[in-house]
mmCIF file of C-alpha atoms in Angstrom:
data_model
loop_
_atom_site.group_PDB
_atom_site.id
_atom_site.type_symbol
_atom_site.label_atom_id
_atom_site.label_comp_id
_atom_site.label_asym_id
_atom_site.label_seq_id
_atom_site.Cartn_x
_atom_site.Cartn_y
_atom_site.Cartn_z
ATOM 1 C CA MET A 10 12.086 -27.814 16.050
ATOM 2 C CA VAL A 11 10.645 -29.348 12.863
ATOM 3 C CA GLY A 12 7.697 -30.700 14.834
ATOM 4 C CA SER A 13 7.052 -27.263 16.314
ATOM 5 C CA LEU A 14 7.095 -25.651 12.864
ATOM 6 C CA ARG A 15 4.654 -28.224 11.534
ATOM 7 C CA LYS A 16 2.310 -27.588 14.454
ATOM 8 C CA ARG A 17 2.486 -23.854 13.796
ATOM 9 C CA ASP A 18 1.807 -24.364 10.086
ATOM 10 C CA ARG A 19 -1.139 -26.611 10.867
ATOM 11 C CA ALA A 20 -2.510 -24.101 13.363
ATOM 12 C CA ARG A 21 -2.100 -21.222 10.902
ATOM 13 C CA GLU A 22 -3.943 -23.097 8.144
ATOM 14 C CA TYR A 23 -6.729 -24.006 10.557
ATOM 15 C CA LEU A 24 -7.129 -20.435 11.795
ATOM 16 C CA LEU A 25 -7.101 -18.995 8.268
ATOM 17 C CA GLY A 26 -9.824 -21.507 7.405
ATOM 18 C CA LEU A 27 -11.881 -20.186 10.320
ATOM 19 C CA VAL A 28 -11.323 -16.612 9.156
ATOM 20 C CA GLU A 29 -12.409 -17.407 5.591
ATOM 21 C CA SER A 30 -15.585 -19.091 6.832
ATOM 22 C CA ARG A 31 -16.646 -16.109 8.944
ATOM 23 C CA ALA A 32 -17.582 -12.490 8.346
ATOM 24 C CA VAL A 33 -15.453 -9.572 9.521
ATOM 25 C CA GLY A 34 -16.151 -8.931 13.206
ATOM 26 C CA GLN A 35 -17.409 -12.453 13.930
ATOM 27 C CA ALA A 36 -15.887 -14.202 16.950
ATOM 28 C CA ILE A 37 -13.643 -17.274 16.770
ATOM 29 C CA PRO A 38 -13.034 -19.822 19.572
ATOM 30 C CA SER A 39 -10.806 -18.887 22.488
ATOM 31 C CA GLU A 40 -7.109 -19.739 22.611
ATOM 32 C CA ARG A 41 -7.839 -22.299 25.321
ATOM 33 C CA GLN A 42 -10.433 -24.057 23.146
ATOM 34 C CA LEU A 43 -8.278 -23.915 20.017
ATOM 35 C CA SER A 44 -5.272 -25.239 21.889
ATOM 36 C CA ALA A 45 -7.285 -28.249 23.004
ATOM 37 C CA GLU A 46 -8.822 -28.863 19.571
ATOM 38 C CA LEU A 47 -5.469 -28.664 17.761
ATOM 39 C CA GLU A 48 -3.563 -30.459 20.530
ATOM 40 C CA ILE A 49 -0.813 -27.834 20.652
ATOM 41 C CA SER A 50 0.563 -25.774 23.500
ATOM 42 C CA ARG A 51 -0.873 -22.370 24.346
ATOM 43 C CA PRO A 52 2.490 -20.598 23.680
ATOM 44 C CA THR A 53 2.707 -22.152 20.201
ATOM 45 C CA LEU A 54 -0.872 -21.201 19.401
ATOM 46 C CA ARG A 55 -0.380 -17.691 20.774
ATOM 47 C CA ALA A 56 2.617 -17.165 18.469
ATOM 48 C CA VAL A 57 0.468 -18.092 15.463
ATOM 49 C CA VAL A 58 -2.343 -15.816 16.624
ATOM 50 C CA ASP A 59 0.146 -12.969 17.137
ATOM 51 C CA ASP A 60 1.234 -13.289 13.486
ATOM 52 C CA LEU A 61 -2.359 -13.230 12.257
ATOM 53 C CA VAL A 62 -3.193 -10.231 14.462
ATOM 54 C CA ARG A 63 -0.148 -8.395 13.102
ATOM 55 C CA ASP A 64 -1.306 -9.041 9.526
ATOM 56 C CA GLY A 65 -4.859 -7.946 10.300
ATOM 57 C CA TRP A 66 -6.556 -11.352 9.896
ATOM 58 C CA LEU A 67 -7.549 -11.422 13.565
ATOM 59 C CA VAL A 68 -8.362 -8.761 16.158
ATOM 60 C CA ARG A 69 -7.923 -9.205 19.904
ATOM 61 C CA GLU A 70 -10.263 -7.340 22.227
ATOM 62 C CA HIS A 71 -9.292 -7.421 25.891
ATOM 63 C CA GLY A 72 -11.901 -9.187 27.952
ATOM 64 C CA ARG A 73 -13.989 -10.151 24.924
ATOM 65 C CA GLY A 74 -11.923 -12.544 22.825
ATOM 66 C CA MET A 75 -10.744 -12.789 19.223
ATOM 67 C CA PHE A 76 -12.582 -11.684 16.130
ATOM 68 C CA VAL A 77 -12.162 -11.841 12.371
ATOM 69 C CA GLY A 78 -10.358 -8.729 11.155
ATOM 70 C CA SER A 79 -9.668 -7.030 7.833
ATOM 71 C CA PRO A 80 -6.334 -8.236 6.422
ATOM 72 C CA LYS A 81 -3.735 -5.833 5.113
ATOM 73 C CA VAL A 82 -3.810 -4.799 1.501
ATOM 74 C CA ALA A 83 -0.748 -6.478 0.022
ATOM 75 C CA GLN A 84 0.482 -4.455 -2.932
ATOM 76 C CA GLN A 85 2.704 -6.159 -5.483
ATOM 77 C CA ILE A 86 5.146 -3.906 -7.327
ATOM 78 C CA SER A 87 5.242 -5.145 -10.921
ATOM 79 C CA GLY A 88 6.117 -3.959 -14.413
ATOM 80 C CA THR A 89 3.700 -3.165 -17.227
ATOM 81 C CA HIS A 90 4.991 -1.875 -20.572
ATOM 82 C CA GLY A 91 8.279 -1.167 -18.828
ATOM 83 C CA ALA A 92 6.673 0.992 -16.138
ATOM 84 C CA THR A 93 6.396 0.330 -12.437
ATOM 85 C CA TYR A 94 2.731 -0.045 -11.519
ATOM 86 C CA PRO A 95 1.388 -0.987 -8.089
ATOM 87 C CA THR A 96 -1.288 -3.667 -8.200
ATOM 88 C CA ALA A 97 -3.374 -4.838 -5.261
ATOM 89 C CA PRO A 98 -6.582 -6.790 -4.718
ATOM 90 C CA GLY A 99 -9.863 -5.048 -4.090
ATOM 91 C CA THR A 100 -11.714 -2.151 -5.685
ATOM 92 C CA TRP A 101 -9.642 1.049 -5.597
ATOM 93 C CA THR A 102 -11.411 4.408 -5.733
ATOM 94 C CA SER A 103 -10.438 7.895 -4.646
ATOM 95 C CA ARG A 104 -11.850 11.250 -3.619
ATOM 96 C CA VAL A 105 -10.147 14.451 -4.718
ATOM 97 C CA LEU A 106 -9.588 16.676 -1.701
ATOM 98 C CA SER A 107 -8.036 19.645 -3.496
ATOM 99 C CA HIS A 108 -6.275 20.607 -6.713
ATOM 100 C CA ALA A 109 -4.443 23.688 -7.936
ATOM 101 C CA THR A 110 -1.788 24.830 -10.350
ATOM 102 C CA ILE A 111 1.217 26.033 -8.347
ATOM 103 C CA GLN A 112 4.872 26.852 -8.856
ATOM 104 C CA ALA A 113 7.146 23.868 -8.363
ATOM 105 C CA GLY A 114 9.276 25.591 -5.747
ATOM 106 C CA THR A 115 12.660 24.338 -4.637
ATOM 107 C CA LEU A 116 11.720 20.853 -3.397
ATOM 108 C CA ILE A 117 9.413 19.723 -6.205
ATOM 109 C CA GLY A 118 11.587 21.505 -8.762
ATOM 110 C CA SER A 119 14.627 19.527 -7.646
ATOM 111 C CA ARG A 120 12.702 16.238 -7.820
ATOM 112 C CA LEU A 121 11.444 16.988 -11.333
ATOM 113 C CA GLN A 122 14.656 18.739 -12.413
ATOM 114 C CA VAL A 123 12.846 21.941 -13.414
ATOM 115 C CA THR A 124 13.152 25.553 -12.289
ATOM 116 C CA PRO A 125 11.268 26.621 -9.130
ATOM 117 C CA ASN A 126 8.812 28.784 -11.120
ATOM 118 C CA THR A 127 7.716 25.888 -13.384
ATOM 119 C CA ALA A 128 3.936 25.340 -13.326
ATOM 120 C CA VAL A 129 2.883 22.092 -11.620
ATOM 121 C CA LEU A 130 -0.590 20.618 -11.166
ATOM 122 C CA ARG A 131 -0.996 19.459 -7.559
ATOM 123 C CA ILE A 132 -3.770 16.981 -6.750
ATOM 124 C CA ALA A 133 -4.461 15.771 -3.212
ATOM 125 C CA ARG A 134 -6.699 12.761 -2.960
ATOM 126 C CA GLN A 135 -7.950 10.222 -0.440
ATOM 127 C CA ARG A 136 -7.791 6.630 -1.705
ATOM 128 C CA PHE A 137 -10.007 3.718 -0.691
ATOM 129 C CA VAL A 138 -9.968 -0.059 -1.049
ATOM 130 C CA ASN A 139 -13.435 -1.588 -1.007
ATOM 131 C CA GLY A 140 -14.678 1.664 0.540
ATOM 132 C CA ASP A 141 -12.160 1.773 3.401
ATOM 133 C CA PRO A 142 -9.635 4.656 3.547
ATOM 134 C CA ILE A 143 -6.150 3.312 2.890
ATOM 135 C CA CYS A 144 -4.025 6.199 1.635
ATOM 136 C CA LEU A 145 -3.585 9.952 1.289
ATOM 137 C CA GLU A 146 -1.771 10.892 -1.897
ATOM 138 C CA THR A 147 -0.441 14.190 -3.207
ATOM 139 C CA ILE A 148 0.457 14.144 -6.900
ATOM 140 C CA HIS A 149 2.641 16.802 -8.562
ATOM 141 C CA VAL A 150 2.674 16.583 -12.368
ATOM 142 C CA LEU A 151 4.107 19.047 -14.905
ATOM 143 C CA GLN A 152 1.243 21.282 -15.993
ATOM 144 C CA GLU A 153 2.500 21.559 -19.578
ATOM 145 C CA ILE A 154 1.921 17.853 -20.264
ATOM 146 C CA VAL A 155 -1.646 17.745 -18.852
ATOM 147 C CA PRO A 156 -3.469 20.862 -20.121
ATOM 148 C CA GLU A 157 -7.159 20.944 -19.146
ATOM 149 C CA PHE A 158 -6.760 17.766 -17.100
ATOM 150 C CA ASP A 159 -10.079 16.388 -15.798
ATOM 151 C CA VAL A 160 -9.172 16.074 -12.125
ATOM 152 C CA ARG A 161 -12.368 14.262 -11.171
ATOM 153 C CA ALA A 162 -11.620 11.508 -13.686
ATOM 154 C CA ILE A 163 -8.997 10.021 -11.380
ATOM 155 C CA GLU A 164 -11.643 9.281 -8.753
ATOM 156 C CA GLN A 165 -12.690 6.201 -10.740
ATOM 157 C CA ASN A 166 -9.712 5.655 -13.052
ATOM 158 C CA SER A 167 -5.985 5.008 -12.941
ATOM 159 C CA PHE A 168 -3.965 8.224 -13.093
ATOM 160 C CA TYR A 169 -1.313 6.611 -15.306
ATOM 161 C CA ALA A 170 -3.932 5.098 -17.613
ATOM 162 C CA LEU A 171 -5.481 8.566 -18.100
ATOM 163 C CA LEU A 172 -2.071 10.067 -18.894
ATOM 164 C CA GLU A 173 -1.419 7.479 -21.562
ATOM 165 C CA GLN A 174 -4.933 7.542 -22.985
ATOM 166 C CA ASP A 175 -5.490 11.309 -23.098
ATOM 167 C CA TYR A 176 -1.994 12.772 -23.405
ATOM 168 C CA GLY A 177 0.231 10.042 -24.811
ATOM 169 C CA VAL A 178 2.417 10.161 -21.685
ATOM 170 C CA ILE A 179 3.732 6.669 -20.912
ATOM 171 C CA PRO A 180 5.385 6.144 -17.523
ATOM 172 C CA THR A 181 8.452 3.990 -18.101
ATOM 173 C CA ASP A 182 10.398 3.918 -14.840
ATOM 174 C CA ALA A 183 10.325 5.377 -11.361
ATOM 175 C CA GLU A 184 12.438 5.854 -8.276
ATOM 176 C CA GLN A 185 10.548 5.096 -5.081
ATOM 177 C CA THR A 186 11.498 5.291 -1.431
ATOM 178 C CA GLN A 187 9.628 3.930 1.595
ATOM 179 C CA GLY A 188 9.825 5.051 5.195
ATOM 180 C CA ALA A 189 7.915 4.977 8.463
ATOM 181 C CA ALA A 190 6.282 7.998 10.092
ATOM 182 C CA ALA A 191 3.651 8.945 12.670
ATOM 183 C CA ALA A 192 0.265 10.202 11.464
ATOM 184 C CA ASP A 193 -0.385 13.898 12.002
ATOM 185 C CA ALA A 194 -3.806 15.351 12.788
ATOM 186 C CA THR A 195 -4.939 15.507 9.138
ATOM 187 C CA GLU A 196 -3.644 12.060 8.252
ATOM 188 C CA SER A 197 -5.171 10.438 11.334
ATOM 189 C CA ALA A 198 -8.562 12.053 10.683
ATOM 190 C CA LEU A 199 -8.752 11.093 7.005
ATOM 191 C CA LEU A 200 -7.329 7.598 7.437
ATOM 192 C CA GLY A 201 -9.336 6.736 10.532
ATOM 193 C CA LEU A 202 -6.265 6.349 12.748
ATOM 194 C CA ALA A 203 -5.252 7.474 16.194
ATOM 195 C CA LEU A 204 -2.998 10.515 16.336
ATOM 196 C CA GLU A 205 0.639 9.495 15.765
ATOM 197 C CA ALA A 206 -0.339 5.984 14.664
ATOM 198 C CA PRO A 207 2.284 4.377 12.379
ATOM 199 C CA ILE A 208 1.972 5.094 8.664
ATOM 200 C CA LEU A 209 4.061 4.150 5.639
ATOM 201 C CA ILE A 210 5.352 7.014 3.498
ATOM 202 C CA LEU A 211 6.066 6.378 -0.187
ATOM 203 C CA GLU A 212 7.718 9.006 -2.390
ATOM 204 C CA ARG A 213 7.982 8.358 -6.119
ATOM 205 C CA THR A 214 9.558 10.263 -9.004
ATOM 206 C CA THR A 215 8.432 8.972 -12.416
ATOM 207 C CA ARG A 216 9.885 9.344 -15.914
ATOM 208 C CA ASP A 217 8.058 9.101 -19.222
ATOM 209 C CA GLN A 218 9.033 7.440 -22.506
ATOM 210 C CA HIS A 219 11.293 10.419 -23.315
ATOM 211 C CA GLY A 220 13.233 10.122 -20.069
ATOM 212 C CA ARG A 221 11.620 13.269 -18.669
ATOM 213 C CA ARG A 222 10.759 13.458 -14.982
ATOM 214 C CA PHE A 223 7.113 14.429 -15.087
ATOM 215 C CA GLU A 224 5.613 13.363 -11.733
ATOM 216 C CA PHE A 225 6.487 13.442 -8.050
ATOM 217 C CA THR A 226 4.036 11.845 -5.638
ATOM 218 C CA ARG A 227 4.003 11.506 -1.857
ATOM 219 C CA ALA A 228 1.619 8.969 -0.349
ATOM 220 C CA ALA A 229 0.813 8.112 3.262
ATOM 221 C CA TYR A 230 -0.565 4.587 3.762
ATOM 222 C CA ARG A 231 -2.151 3.049 6.845
ATOM 223 C CA GLY A 232 0.483 0.974 8.584
ATOM 224 C CA ASP A 233 -2.128 -1.430 9.974
ATOM 225 C CA ARG A 234 -3.769 -2.162 6.626
ATOM 226 C CA TYR A 235 -1.045 -1.963 4.016
ATOM 227 C CA GLN A 236 2.119 -3.794 3.064
ATOM 228 C CA ILE A 237 4.324 -4.030 -0.015
ATOM 229 C CA ARG A 238 5.508 -7.221 -1.644
ATOM 230 C CA THR A 239 8.515 -7.089 -3.956
ATOM 231 C CA HIS A 240 9.761 -9.883 -6.178
ATOM 232 C CA LEU A 241 13.551 -10.247 -6.010
ATOM 233 C CA SER A 242 15.548 -12.198 -8.575
ATOM 234 C CA LEU A 243 18.568 -13.760 -6.890
ATOM 235 C CA SER A 244 19.991 -15.520 -9.939
ATOM 236 C CA THR A 245 23.258 -14.242 -11.397
ATOM 237 C CA PRO A 246 22.886 -12.678 -14.882
ATOM 238 C CA PRO A 247 25.149 -14.215 -17.552
ATOM 239 C CA GLY A 248 28.635 -12.730 -17.437
ATOM 240 C CA ASP A 249 28.278 -11.326 -13.916
ATOM 241 C CA SER A 250 30.358 -12.492 -10.993
ATOM 242 C CA PRO A 251 28.482 -14.267 -8.180
ATOM 243 C CA ASN A 252 27.494 -12.104 -5.229
ATOM 244 C CA PRO A 253 30.041 -12.732 -2.450
ATOM 245 C CA GLU A 254 27.258 -12.526 0.122
#
């Protein structure tokens, strides 16, 4: 078993080296050739390739071979000034699709703990990483805290950074849920996906430095290009009983 794992690790490192030395879309040697070069079995090599295909490093094309792909955007959830900010490699930009001041209604009102007739600024935008569509995001923020908000400014800037810079609103904590869904017609068209392709849905309710819920956002991310990494601390805080699990 240990020998098999070492062979897989060696094969993975070798294949990632090939990927890094080639441009996206460029072919790599066949499984048969790689198996011979690395002196490992075809099933072992295929398992490694399957992992790299799943993560987007490689692309299989039936009858043509394997090619260098575009890896998933891995987004690390981290804290900055006490707030939860997503950070990910690459250049993030966005395009505003629509914006309007609306009444919160029952759903958004319950998320923000305001009455249904409370004014909310709704911004729908398409987000890109290095020019590729990665996400559709609909932001709902209390209108009273962002009067005369420059909607187009978020196409090149962080929404939270603009809130802090222009309005003194500092996001301090958030509740976020993740779930899987199938892309509808709009989502598939704007994200470049097939209809009903898998997408990742994130919903986040954010509080400011006064403990006020000021933002509710729903985002749909490409399931083939996006993943979340979370750091978990498994140590036991002083004074706490060990976890029985």
